[in-house]
PDB file of N, CA and C in Angstrom:
ATOM      1  N   SER Y  26      86.865 111.761 125.576  1.00 50.00           N
ATOM      2  CA  SER Y  26      88.121 111.572 126.731  1.00 50.00           C
ATOM      3  C   SER Y  26      89.358 111.339 126.295  1.00 50.00           C
ATOM      4  N   THR Y  27      90.655 111.530 126.994  1.00 55.00           N
ATOM      5  CA  THR Y  27      91.910 111.513 126.891  1.00 55.00           C
ATOM      6  C   THR Y  27      92.763 110.686 126.206  1.00 55.00           C
ATOM      7  N   THR Y  28      92.462 109.030 125.598  1.00 58.00           N
ATOM      8  CA  THR Y  28      92.749 108.081 125.259  1.00 58.00           C
ATOM      9  C   THR Y  28      91.767 108.816 123.405  1.00 58.00           C
ATOM     10  N   THR Y  29      90.699 108.959 123.381  1.00 72.00           N
ATOM     11  CA  THR Y  29      90.226 109.343 122.290  1.00 72.00           C
ATOM     12  C   THR Y  29      90.876 110.781 121.499  1.00 72.00           C
ATOM     13  N   MET Y  30      91.625 111.836 122.446  1.00 65.00           N
ATOM     14  CA  MET Y  30      91.398 112.629 121.715  1.00 65.00           C
ATOM     15  C   MET Y  30      92.987 112.278 121.289  1.00 65.00           C
ATOM     16  N   ALA Y  31      93.905 111.562 121.858  1.00 63.00           N
ATOM     17  CA  ALA Y  31      95.590 111.294 121.797  1.00 63.00           C
ATOM     18  C   ALA Y  31      95.408 110.405 120.744  1.00 63.00           C
ATOM     19  N   GLN Y  32      94.414 109.234 120.695  1.00 64.00           N
ATOM     20  CA  GLN Y  32      94.438 108.501 119.598  1.00 64.00           C
ATOM     21  C   GLN Y  32      93.933 109.255 118.478  1.00 64.00           C
ATOM     22  N   HIS Y  33      93.210 110.307 118.088  1.00 60.00           N
ATOM     23  CA  HIS Y  33      92.676 110.893 116.827  1.00 60.00           C
ATOM     24  C   HIS Y  33      94.060 111.670 116.475  1.00 60.00           C
ATOM     25  N   GLN Y  34      94.722 112.190 117.888  1.00 62.00           N
ATOM     26  CA  GLN Y  34      96.080 112.926 117.297  1.00 62.00           C
ATOM     27  C   GLN Y  34      97.164 112.231 116.315  1.00 62.00           C
ATOM     28  N   VAL Y  35      97.097 110.912 117.398  1.00 60.00           N
ATOM     29  CA  VAL Y  35      98.247 109.724 116.420  1.00 60.00           C
ATOM     30  C   VAL Y  35      98.024 109.897 114.940  1.00 60.00           C
ATOM     31  N   GLN Y  36      96.401 109.265 114.839  1.00 67.00           N
ATOM     32  CA  GLN Y  36      95.842 109.178 113.308  1.00 67.00           C
ATOM     33  C   GLN Y  36      96.211 110.250 112.438  1.00 67.00           C
ATOM     34  N   SER Y  37      95.619 111.608 112.976  1.00 65.00           N
ATOM     35  CA  SER Y  37      96.209 113.135 112.382  1.00 65.00           C
ATOM     36  C   SER Y  37      97.612 112.896 111.756  1.00 65.00           C
ATOM     37  N   ASP Y  38      98.748 112.625 112.763  1.00 66.00           N
ATOM     38  CA  ASP Y  38     100.010 112.603 112.585  1.00 66.00           C
ATOM     39  C   ASP Y  38     100.521 111.789 111.648  1.00 66.00           C
ATOM     40  N   ALA Y  39      99.787 110.125 111.694  1.00 67.00           N
ATOM     41  CA  ALA Y  39      99.897 109.541 110.566  1.00 67.00           C
ATOM     42  C   ALA Y  39      99.272 110.292 109.301  1.00 67.00           C
ATOM     43  N   HIS Y  40      98.583 110.488 108.865  1.00 71.00           N
ATOM     44  CA  HIS Y  40      98.397 110.936 108.167  1.00 71.00           C
ATOM     45  C   HIS Y  40      98.792 112.387 107.370  1.00 71.00           C
ATOM     46  N   GLN Y  41      99.388 112.940 108.473  1.00 76.00           N
ATOM     47  CA  GLN Y  41     100.283 114.121 107.561  1.00 76.00           C
ATOM     48  C   GLN Y  41     101.932 113.464 107.414  1.00 76.00           C
ATOM     49  N   ALA Y  42     102.168 112.245 107.707  1.00 78.00           N
ATOM     50  CA  ALA Y  42     103.201 111.740 107.237  1.00 78.00           C
ATOM     51  C   ALA Y  42     103.228 110.790 106.152  1.00 78.00           C
ATOM     52  N   SER Y  43     101.887 110.750 105.610  1.00 83.00           N
ATOM     53  CA  SER Y  43     101.724 109.447 104.711  1.00 83.00           C
ATOM     54  C   SER Y  43     102.013 109.929 103.338  1.00 83.00           C
ATOM     55  N   LEU Y  44     102.407 109.016 102.711  1.00 87.00           N
ATOM     56  CA  LEU Y  44     103.045 109.161 101.063  1.00 87.00           C
ATOM     57  C   LEU Y  44     101.436 109.325 100.391  1.00 87.00           C
ATOM     58  N   GLU Y  45      99.955 108.997 100.690  1.00 88.00           N
ATOM     59  CA  GLU Y  45      98.626 109.925 100.104  1.00 88.00           C
ATOM     60  C   GLU Y  45      99.226 111.169 100.699  1.00 88.00           C
ATOM     61  N   HIS Y  46      99.045 111.822 101.654  1.00 85.00           N
ATOM     62  CA  HIS Y  46      99.138 112.897 101.764  1.00 85.00           C
ATOM     63  C   HIS Y  46     100.190 114.050 100.913  1.00 85.00           C
ATOM     64  N   LEU Y  47     101.367 113.195 100.877  1.00 85.00           N
ATOM     65  CA  LEU Y  47     102.786 114.020 100.520  1.00 85.00           C
ATOM     66  C   LEU Y  47     103.319 114.138  99.492  1.00 85.00           C
ATOM     67  N   ILE Y  48     102.678 113.095  98.764  1.00 87.00           N
ATOM     68  CA  ILE Y  48     102.671 113.163  96.944  1.00 87.00           C
ATOM     69  C   ILE Y  48     101.762 112.696  96.451  1.00 87.00           C
ATOM     70  N   LEU Y  49     100.958 111.601  96.743  1.00 89.00           N
ATOM     71  CA  LEU Y  49      99.874 111.027  95.768  1.00 89.00           C
ATOM     72  C   LEU Y  49      98.640 112.122  95.720  1.00 89.00           C
ATOM     73  N   GLU Y  50      98.462 112.797  96.838  1.00 89.00           N
ATOM     74  CA  GLU Y  50      96.689 113.851  96.616  1.00 89.00           C
ATOM     75  C   GLU Y  50      97.853 115.524  96.490  1.00 89.00           C
ATOM     76  N   ARG Y  51      98.192 115.430  96.046  1.00 88.00           N
ATOM     77  CA  ARG Y  51      99.241 117.239  95.761  1.00 88.00           C
ATOM     78  C   ARG Y  51      99.444 117.156  94.528  1.00 88.00           C
ATOM     79  N   SER Y  52      98.600 118.459  94.113  1.00 89.00           N
ATOM     80  CA  SER Y  52      98.525 118.719  92.285  1.00 89.00           C
ATOM     81  C   SER Y  52      99.319 119.382  92.391  1.00 89.00           C
ATOM     82  N   ASP Y  53     100.361 119.928  92.940  1.00 88.00           N
ATOM     83  CA  ASP Y  53     101.167 120.979  92.950  1.00 88.00           C
ATOM     84  C   ASP Y  53     102.728 120.476  92.706  1.00 88.00           C
ATOM     85  N   LEU Y  54     102.787 119.211  92.475  1.00 89.00           N
ATOM     86  CA  LEU Y  54     104.193 118.750  92.622  1.00 89.00           C
ATOM     87  C   LEU Y  54     104.151 118.415  91.174  1.00 89.00           C
ATOM     88  N   ASP Y  55     105.570 118.380  90.412  1.00 88.00           N
ATOM     89  CA  ASP Y  55     105.573 117.937  89.098  1.00 88.00           C
ATOM     90  C   ASP Y  55     106.716 117.241  89.190  1.00 88.00           C
ATOM     91  N   ASN Y  56     106.447 116.396  88.277  1.00 90.00           N
ATOM     92  CA  ASN Y  56     107.606 115.251  87.520  1.00 90.00           C
ATOM     93  C   ASN Y  56     107.439 114.253  88.819  1.00 90.00           C
ATOM     94  N   ARG Y  57     106.301 114.074  89.637  1.00 91.00           N
ATOM     95  CA  ARG Y  57     106.388 112.761  90.066  1.00 91.00           C
ATOM     96  C   ARG Y  57     106.703 111.734  89.586  1.00 91.00           C
ATOM     97  N   MET Y  58     107.358 110.522  90.591  1.00 92.00           N
ATOM     98  CA  MET Y  58     107.911 109.325  89.946  1.00 92.00           C
ATOM     99  C   MET Y  58     108.435 108.279  90.835  1.00 92.00           C
ATOM    100  N   ARG Y  59     108.037 107.339  90.965  1.00 93.00           N
ATOM    101  CA  ARG Y  59     109.133 106.419  92.182  1.00 93.00           C
ATOM    102  C   ARG Y  59     109.605 106.023  91.726  1.00 93.00           C
ATOM    103  N   LEU Y  60     111.643 106.180  92.412  1.00 92.00           N
ATOM    104  CA  LEU Y  60     112.157 105.802  91.633  1.00 92.00           C
ATOM    105  C   LEU Y  60     112.727 104.145  91.535  1.00 92.00           C
ATOM    106  N   ALA Y  61     112.584 103.717  93.414  1.00 91.00           N
ATOM    107  CA  ALA Y  61     112.480 102.331  93.506  1.00 91.00           C
ATOM    108  C   ALA Y  61     111.416 101.888  94.392  1.00 91.00           C
ATOM    109  N   SER Y  62     110.926 100.602  94.398  1.00 91.00           N
ATOM    110  CA  SER Y  62     110.234  99.980  95.503  1.00 91.00           C
ATOM    111  C   SER Y  62     110.991  98.713  95.666  1.00 91.00           C
ATOM    112  N   SER Y  63     110.749  98.149  97.399  1.00 89.00           N
ATOM    113  CA  SER Y  63     111.138  97.058  97.471  1.00 89.00           C
ATOM    114  C   SER Y  63     110.059  96.151  98.363  1.00 89.00           C
ATOM    115  N   SER Y  64     109.877  95.116  98.236  1.00 82.00           N
ATOM    116  CA  SER Y  64     108.653  94.458  99.690  1.00 82.00           C
ATOM    117  C   SER Y  64     108.992  93.272  99.796  1.00 82.00           C
ATOM    118  N   GLU Y  65     109.909  92.668 100.897  1.00 83.00           N
ATOM    119  CA  GLU Y  65     110.173  91.430 100.726  1.00 83.00           C
ATOM    120  C   GLU Y  65     109.269  90.870 102.242  1.00 83.00           C
ATOM    121  N   GLN Y  66     108.987  89.828 102.293  1.00 87.00           N
ATOM    122  CA  GLN Y  66     107.842  89.124 103.218  1.00 87.00           C
ATOM    123  C   GLN Y  66     108.653  89.247 104.592  1.00 87.00           C
ATOM    124  N   GLY Y  67     108.234  89.729 105.632  1.00 85.00           N
ATOM    125  CA  GLY Y  67     108.546  89.887 107.040  1.00 85.00           C
ATOM    126  C   GLY Y  67     109.161  91.510 107.072  1.00 85.00           C
ATOM    127  N   GLN Y  68     109.187  91.944 105.975  1.00 84.00           N
ATOM    128  CA  GLN Y  68     110.034  93.665 105.838  1.00 84.00           C
ATOM    129  C   GLN Y  68     109.307  94.566 105.425  1.00 84.00           C
ATOM    130  N   PRO Y  69     109.388  95.599 105.789  1.00 85.00           N
ATOM    131  CA  PRO Y  69     108.552  96.863 105.309  1.00 85.00           C
ATOM    132  C   PRO Y  69     108.496  97.412 104.355  1.00 85.00           C
ATOM    133  N   GLN Y  70     107.840  97.590 103.593  1.00 89.00           N
ATOM    134  CA  GLN Y  70     108.014  97.831 101.880  1.00 89.00           C
ATOM    135  C   GLN Y  70     108.645  99.318 101.967  1.00 89.00           C
ATOM    136  N   ARG Y  71     109.701  99.511 101.274  1.00 90.00           N
ATOM    137  CA  ARG Y  71     110.516 100.697 100.694  1.00 90.00           C
ATOM    138  C   ARG Y  71     110.140 101.505  99.788  1.00 90.00           C
ATOM    139  N   GLU Y  72     109.847 102.332  99.702  1.00 91.00           N
ATOM    140  CA  GLU Y  72     109.960 103.389  98.218  1.00 91.00           C
ATOM    141  C   GLU Y  72     110.527 104.509  98.267  1.00 91.00           C
ATOM    142  N   ILE Y  73     111.045 104.838  97.139  1.00 91.00           N
ATOM    143  CA  ILE Y  73     111.588 106.103  97.134  1.00 91.00           C
ATOM    144  C   ILE Y  73     110.873 106.538  95.745  1.00 91.00           C
ATOM    145  N   TRP Y  74     110.909 108.222  96.170  1.00 91.00           N
ATOM    146  CA  TRP Y  74     109.988 109.172  95.129  1.00 91.00           C
ATOM    147  C   TRP Y  74     110.803 110.143  94.989  1.00 91.00           C
ATOM    148  N   GLN Y  75     110.713 111.169  93.845  1.00 92.00           N
ATOM    149  CA  GLN Y  75     110.982 112.254  93.748  1.00 92.00           C
ATOM    150  C   GLN Y  75     110.092 112.789  92.992  1.00 92.00           C
ATOM    151  N   TYR Y  76     110.297 114.032  93.035  1.00 91.00           N
ATOM    152  CA  TYR Y  76     109.275 114.879  92.712  1.00 91.00           C
ATOM    153  C   TYR Y  76     110.025 116.478  93.077  1.00 91.00           C
ATOM    154  N   ASN Y  77     109.199 117.664  92.147  1.00 90.00           N
ATOM    155  CA  ASN Y  77     109.363 118.773  92.104  1.00 90.00           C
ATOM    156  C   ASN Y  77     108.382 119.491  92.673  1.00 90.00           C
ATOM    157  N   THR Y  78     108.701 120.629  93.987  1.00 85.00           N
ATOM    158  CA  THR Y  78     107.702 121.304  94.367  1.00 85.00           C
ATOM    159  C   THR Y  78     107.957 123.161  94.005  1.00 85.00           C
ATOM    160  N   PRO Y  79     106.785 123.584  94.416  1.00 82.00           N
ATOM    161  CA  PRO Y  79     107.236 125.064  94.125  1.00 82.00           C
ATOM    162  C   PRO Y  79     108.247 125.636  94.576  1.00 82.00           C
ATOM    163  N   GLU Y  80     108.026 125.509  95.754  1.00 78.00           N
ATOM    164  CA  GLU Y  80     109.181 126.161  96.484  1.00 78.00           C
ATOM    165  C   GLU Y  80     110.854 126.170  96.606  1.00 78.00           C
ATOM    166  N   SER Y  81     110.993 124.271  96.120  1.00 74.00           N
ATOM    167  CA  SER Y  81     112.378 124.001  95.641  1.00 74.00           C
ATOM    168  C   SER Y  81     112.781 123.917  94.258  1.00 74.00           C
ATOM    169  N   LYS Y  82     114.106 124.405  94.375  1.00 72.00           N
ATOM    170  CA  LYS Y  82     114.920 124.589  92.835  1.00 72.00           C
ATOM    171  C   LYS Y  82     115.376 122.912  92.043  1.00 72.00           C
ATOM    172  N   TYR Y  83     115.609 122.496  93.104  1.00 79.00           N
ATOM    173  CA  TYR Y  83     115.942 120.801  92.688  1.00 79.00           C
ATOM    174  C   TYR Y  83     114.869 119.684  92.742  1.00 79.00           C
ATOM    175  N   GLY Y  84     114.972 118.597  92.369  1.00 86.00           N
ATOM    176  CA  GLY Y  84     113.705 117.254  92.659  1.00 86.00           C
ATOM    177  C   GLY Y  84     114.225 117.100  94.214  1.00 86.00           C
ATOM    178  N   VAL Y  85     113.224 117.068  94.728  1.00 88.00           N
ATOM    179  CA  VAL Y  85     113.083 115.909  95.848  1.00 88.00           C
ATOM    180  C   VAL Y  85     113.267 114.821  95.907  1.00 88.00           C
ATOM    181  N   ARG Y  86     113.515 113.992  96.758  1.00 88.00           N
ATOM    182  CA  ARG Y  86     113.713 112.608  96.956  1.00 88.00           C
ATOM    183  C   ARG Y  86     113.167 112.365  98.273  1.00 88.00           C
ATOM    184  N   SER Y  87     112.352 111.341  98.905  1.00 87.00           N
ATOM    185  CA  SER Y  87     112.019 111.153  99.938  1.00 87.00           C
ATOM    186  C   SER Y  87     111.155 109.665 100.027  1.00 87.00           C
ATOM    187  N   LEU Y  88     112.092 108.750 101.014  1.00 85.00           N
ATOM    188  CA  LEU Y  88     112.005 107.386 101.732  1.00 85.00           C
ATOM    189  C   LEU Y  88     110.849 107.336 102.350  1.00 85.00           C
ATOM    190  N   PHE Y  89     109.474 106.117 101.581  1.00 88.00           N
ATOM    191  CA  PHE Y  89     108.834 106.272 102.967  1.00 88.00           C
ATOM    192  C   PHE Y  89     108.875 104.681 103.074  1.00 88.00           C
ATOM    193  N   MET Y  90     108.675 104.181 104.100  1.00 86.00           N
ATOM    194  CA  MET Y  90     108.608 102.672 104.707  1.00 86.00           C
ATOM    195  C   MET Y  90     107.176 102.501 105.133  1.00 86.00           C
ATOM    196  N   ASP Y  91     106.505 101.525 104.270  1.00 88.00           N
ATOM    197  CA  ASP Y  91     105.063 101.093 104.664  1.00 88.00           C
ATOM    198  C   ASP Y  91     104.030 101.916 104.515  1.00 88.00           C
ATOM    199  N   GLY Y  92     104.460 103.001 103.567  1.00 89.00           N
ATOM    200  CA  GLY Y  92     103.938 104.000 103.136  1.00 89.00           C
ATOM    201  C   GLY Y  92     103.668 105.266 104.072  1.00 89.00           C
ATOM    202  N   PHE Y  93     105.017 105.881 104.578  1.00 85.00           N
ATOM    203  CA  PHE Y  93     105.375 107.087 105.981  1.00 85.00           C
ATOM    204  C   PHE Y  93     106.478 106.989 106.092  1.00 85.00           C
ATOM    205  N   LEU Y  94     106.441 108.752 106.003  1.00 85.00           N
ATOM    206  CA  LEU Y  94     107.845 109.445 105.545  1.00 85.00           C
ATOM    207  C   LEU Y  94     108.444 108.928 106.253  1.00 85.00           C
ATOM    208  N   GLN Y  95     110.415 108.472 105.933  1.00 82.00           N
ATOM    209  CA  GLN Y  95     111.017 108.189 106.770  1.00 82.00           C
ATOM    210  C   GLN Y  95     112.404 109.062 106.747  1.00 82.00           C
ATOM    211  N   SER Y  96     112.177 109.728 105.222  1.00 80.00           N
ATOM    212  CA  SER Y  96     113.645 110.588 105.590  1.00 80.00           C
ATOM    213  C   SER Y  96     113.195 111.563 104.180  1.00 80.00           C
ATOM    214  N   THR Y  97     114.067 112.610 103.949  1.00 83.00           N
ATOM    215  CA  THR Y  97     113.690 113.715 102.999  1.00 83.00           C
ATOM    216  C   THR Y  97     114.389 114.364 102.402  1.00 83.00           C
ATOM    217  N   THR Y  98     114.823 115.086 101.502  1.00 82.00           N
ATOM    218  CA  THR Y  98     116.016 115.818 100.834  1.00 82.00           C
ATOM    219  C   THR Y  98     115.062 117.413 101.011  1.00 82.00           C
ATOM    220  N   HIS Y  99     113.910 117.448 101.292  1.00 77.00           N
ATOM    221  CA  HIS Y  99     113.368 118.656 101.129  1.00 77.00           C
ATOM    222  C   HIS Y  99     113.674 119.769 102.234  1.00 77.00           C
ATOM    223  N   PRO Y 100     114.242 120.698 101.898  1.00 71.00           N
ATOM    224  CA  PRO Y 100     114.507 121.863 102.995  1.00 71.00           C
ATOM    225  C   PRO Y 100     113.836 121.632 104.043  1.00 71.00           C
ATOM    226  N   SER Y 101     112.059 121.931 103.999  1.00 70.00           N
ATOM    227  CA  SER Y 101     112.070 122.271 105.395  1.00 70.00           C
ATOM    228  C   SER Y 101     111.794 120.491 106.489  1.00 70.00           C
ATOM    229  N   GLY Y 102     112.265 119.423 105.873  1.00 66.00           N
ATOM    230  CA  GLY Y 102     112.702 118.348 106.333  1.00 66.00           C
ATOM    231  C   GLY Y 102     113.854 118.643 107.062  1.00 66.00           C
ATOM    232  N   THR Y 103     115.144 119.452 106.117  1.00 57.00           N
ATOM    233  CA  THR Y 103     116.275 119.373 106.721  1.00 57.00           C
ATOM    234  C   THR Y 103     116.535 120.601 108.147  1.00 57.00           C
ATOM    235  N   ALA Y 104     115.689 121.434 107.932  1.00 53.00           N
ATOM    236  CA  ALA Y 104     115.747 122.789 108.491  1.00 53.00           C
ATOM    237  C   ALA Y 104     114.961 121.864 109.805  1.00 53.00           C
ATOM    238  N   HIS Y 105     113.694 120.950 109.911  1.00 54.00           N
ATOM    239  CA  HIS Y 105     113.180 120.242 110.960  1.00 54.00           C
ATOM    240  C   HIS Y 105     114.679 119.715 111.793  1.00 54.00           C
ATOM    241  N   VAL Y 106     115.158 118.552 111.120  1.00 56.00           N
ATOM    242  CA  VAL Y 106     116.041 117.892 111.644  1.00 56.00           C
ATOM    243  C   VAL Y 106     117.000 118.685 112.443  1.00 56.00           C
ATOM    244  N   GLU Y 107     117.424 119.946 111.750  1.00 57.00           N
ATOM    245  CA  GLU Y 107     118.374 120.812 112.584  1.00 57.00           C
ATOM    246  C   GLU Y 107     117.849 121.327 113.761  1.00 57.00           C
ATOM    247  N   ALA Y 108     116.159 121.936 113.818  1.00 58.00           N
ATOM    248  CA  ALA Y 108     116.053 122.239 114.894  1.00 58.00           C
ATOM    249  C   ALA Y 108     115.991 121.061 116.152  1.00 58.00           C
ATOM    250  N   LEU Y 109     115.706 119.892 115.686  1.00 57.00           N
ATOM    251  CA  LEU Y 109     115.843 118.931 116.927  1.00 57.00           C
ATOM    252  C   LEU Y 109     117.240 118.448 117.459  1.00 57.00           C
ATOM    253  N   VAL Y 110     118.209 118.683 116.594  1.00 64.00           N
ATOM    254  CA  VAL Y 110     119.523 118.318 117.010  1.00 64.00           C
ATOM    255  C   VAL Y 110     120.374 119.244 117.523  1.00 64.00           C
ATOM    256  N   HIS Y 111     120.330 120.171 117.272  1.00 63.00           N
ATOM    257  CA  HIS Y 111     121.552 121.180 117.978  1.00 63.00           C
ATOM    258  C   HIS Y 111     120.746 121.082 119.586  1.00 63.00           C
ATOM    259  N   PRO Y 112     119.831 121.776 119.941  1.00 65.00           N
ATOM    260  CA  PRO Y 112     119.995 121.798 121.238  1.00 65.00           C
ATOM    261  C   PRO Y 112     120.543 120.893 122.015  1.00 65.00           C
ATOM    262  N   GLY Y 113     120.152 119.216 121.612  1.00 64.00           N
ATOM    263  CA  GLY Y 113     120.766 118.104 122.009  1.00 64.00           C
ATOM    264  C   GLY Y 113     122.110 118.197 122.078  1.00 64.00           C
ATOM    265  N   LEU Y 114     122.829 118.731 120.591  1.00 67.00           N
ATOM    266  CA  LEU Y 114     124.239 118.531 120.893  1.00 67.00           C
ATOM    267  C   LEU Y 114     124.671 119.667 121.947  1.00 67.00           C
ATOM    268  N   LEU Y 115     124.170 120.799 121.501  1.00 67.00           N
ATOM    269  CA  LEU Y 115     124.697 121.792 122.559  1.00 67.00           C
ATOM    270  C   LEU Y 115     124.383 121.712 124.050  1.00 67.00           C
ATOM    271  N   SER Y 116     123.499 120.561 124.289  1.00 67.00           N
ATOM    272  CA  SER Y 116     123.150 120.647 125.815  1.00 67.00           C
ATOM    273  C   SER Y 116     124.493 119.128 126.616  1.00 67.00           C
ATOM    274  N   VAL Y 117     125.377 118.888 125.804  1.00 68.00           N
ATOM    275  CA  VAL Y 117     126.317 118.053 126.342  1.00 68.00           C
ATOM    276  C   VAL Y 117     127.566 118.597 126.141  1.00 68.00           C
ATOM    277  N   SER Y 118     128.366 118.385 127.393  1.00 66.00           N
ATOM    278  CA  SER Y 118     129.603 118.898 128.034  1.00 66.00           C
ATOM    279  C   SER Y 118     130.104 117.688 128.107  1.00 66.00           C
ATOM    280  N   SER Y 119     131.832 117.869 127.895  1.00 63.00           N
ATOM    281  CA  SER Y 119     132.389 116.429 128.477  1.00 63.00           C
ATOM    282  C   SER Y 119     133.585 117.091 128.905  1.00 63.00           C
ATOM    283  N   ASP Y 120     134.057 116.837 129.997  1.00 70.00           N
ATOM    284  CA  ASP Y 120     135.297 116.724 131.204  1.00 70.00           C
ATOM    285  C   ASP Y 120     136.705 116.350 130.888  1.00 70.00           C
ATOM    286  N   THR Y 121     136.510 115.448 129.763  1.00 72.00           N
ATOM    287  CA  THR Y 121     137.504 115.137 129.192  1.00 72.00           C
ATOM    288  C   THR Y 121     137.858 115.098 127.739  1.00 72.00           C
ATOM    289  N   ASP Y 122     139.359 115.099 127.186  1.00 75.00           N
ATOM    290  CA  ASP Y 122     139.664 114.847 125.872  1.00 75.00           C
ATOM    291  C   ASP Y 122     138.705 114.408 125.117  1.00 75.00           C
ATOM    292  N   GLU Y 123     138.084 113.478 125.268  1.00 74.00           N
ATOM    293  CA  GLU Y 123     137.564 112.399 124.284  1.00 74.00           C
ATOM    294  C   GLU Y 123     136.200 113.184 124.244  1.00 74.00           C
ATOM    295  N   PRO Y 124     135.790 113.281 122.523  1.00 70.00           N
ATOM    296  CA  PRO Y 124     134.563 113.991 122.132  1.00 70.00           C
ATOM    297  C   PRO Y 124     133.326 113.224 122.911  1.00 70.00           C
ATOM    298  N   PRO Y 125     132.200 113.640 123.104  1.00 71.00           N
ATOM    299  CA  PRO Y 125     130.675 113.115 123.871  1.00 71.00           C
ATOM    300  C   PRO Y 125     130.340 112.453 122.682  1.00 71.00           C
ATOM    301  N   ARG Y 126     129.967 111.334 123.546  1.00 74.00           N
ATOM    302  CA  ARG Y 126     129.138 110.357 122.235  1.00 74.00           C
ATOM    303  C   ARG Y 126     128.012 110.774 122.839  1.00 74.00           C
ATOM    304  N   VAL Y 127     126.683 110.837 121.722  1.00 71.00           N
ATOM    305  CA  VAL Y 127     125.565 111.121 121.550  1.00 71.00           C
ATOM    306  C   VAL Y 127     124.747 110.737 120.927  1.00 71.00           C
ATOM    307  N   VAL Y 128     123.381 110.224 121.513  1.00 70.00           N
ATOM    308  CA  VAL Y 128     122.158 109.554 120.613  1.00 70.00           C
ATOM    309  C   VAL Y 128     121.116 110.395 120.399  1.00 70.00           C
ATOM    310  N   ILE Y 129     120.396 110.849 119.460  1.00 64.00           N
ATOM    311  CA  ILE Y 129     119.105 111.373 119.731  1.00 64.00           C
ATOM    312  C   ILE Y 129     118.474 110.250 118.722  1.00 64.00           C
ATOM    313  N   LEU Y 130     117.307 110.154 119.671  1.00 65.00           N
ATOM    314  CA  LEU Y 130     115.997 109.483 119.053  1.00 65.00           C
ATOM    315  C   LEU Y 130     114.909 110.213 119.207  1.00 65.00           C
ATOM    316  N   SER Y 131     114.368 110.485 117.846  1.00 60.00           N
ATOM    317  CA  SER Y 131     112.767 110.826 117.575  1.00 60.00           C
ATOM    318  C   SER Y 131     111.915 109.710 116.657  1.00 60.00           C
ATOM    319  N   LYS Y 132     110.485 110.245 117.337  1.00 58.00           N
ATOM    320  CA  LYS Y 132     109.580 109.592 116.535  1.00 58.00           C
ATOM    321  C   LYS Y 132     109.223 110.809 115.088  1.00 58.00           C
ATOM    322  N   GLU Y 133     109.623 111.577 114.732  1.00 54.00           N
ATOM    323  CA  GLU Y 133     109.653 112.571 113.755  1.00 54.00           C
ATOM    324  C   GLU Y 133     110.390 111.671 112.399  1.00 54.00           C
ATOM    325  N   PRO Y 134     109.433 111.547 111.684  1.00 53.00           N
ATOM    326  CA  PRO Y 134     109.876 110.911 110.669  1.00 53.00           C
ATOM    327  C   PRO Y 134     110.868 111.464 109.542  1.00 53.00           C
ATOM    328  N   THR Y 135     111.862 112.909 110.038  1.00 49.00           N
ATOM    329  CA  THR Y 135     112.853 113.119 109.404  1.00 49.00           C
ATOM    330  C   THR Y 135     114.183 113.105 110.200  1.00 49.00           C
ATOM    331  N   ALA Y 136     113.829 113.071 111.391  1.00 45.00           N
ATOM    332  CA  ALA Y 136     115.044 112.963 112.480  1.00 45.00           C
ATOM    333  C   ALA Y 136     115.510 112.073 112.838  1.00 45.00           C
ATOM    334  N   ILE Y 137     116.412 111.625 111.562  1.00 42.00           N
ATOM    335  CA  ILE Y 137     117.187 110.417 111.845  1.00 42.00           C
ATOM    336  C   ILE Y 137     118.779 110.701 111.807  1.00 42.00           C
TER     337      ILE Y 137
END
């Protein structure tokens, strides 16, 4: 059924953005380390991880909340954000001298 397919897709997307999938399960990452961790009652658990990837020259830092990616310095995360933000910004026009205000919202982890 459609509901079952949609639920499967949500679970698959969640796994793709999980700390386990992106960092802990990967054997090709060097110098993996948790830089910070914070969990307060009623607040999401926050962790910042740093690691080196084969394709990045410098260390990558990623923020996870409750085990899911929220933001990353990885080049693919930056490219993803650029691809989402630019069309929205280019589609806005203003007939006044005041620059337009734009809010872009996304469920994607790095589109903030």
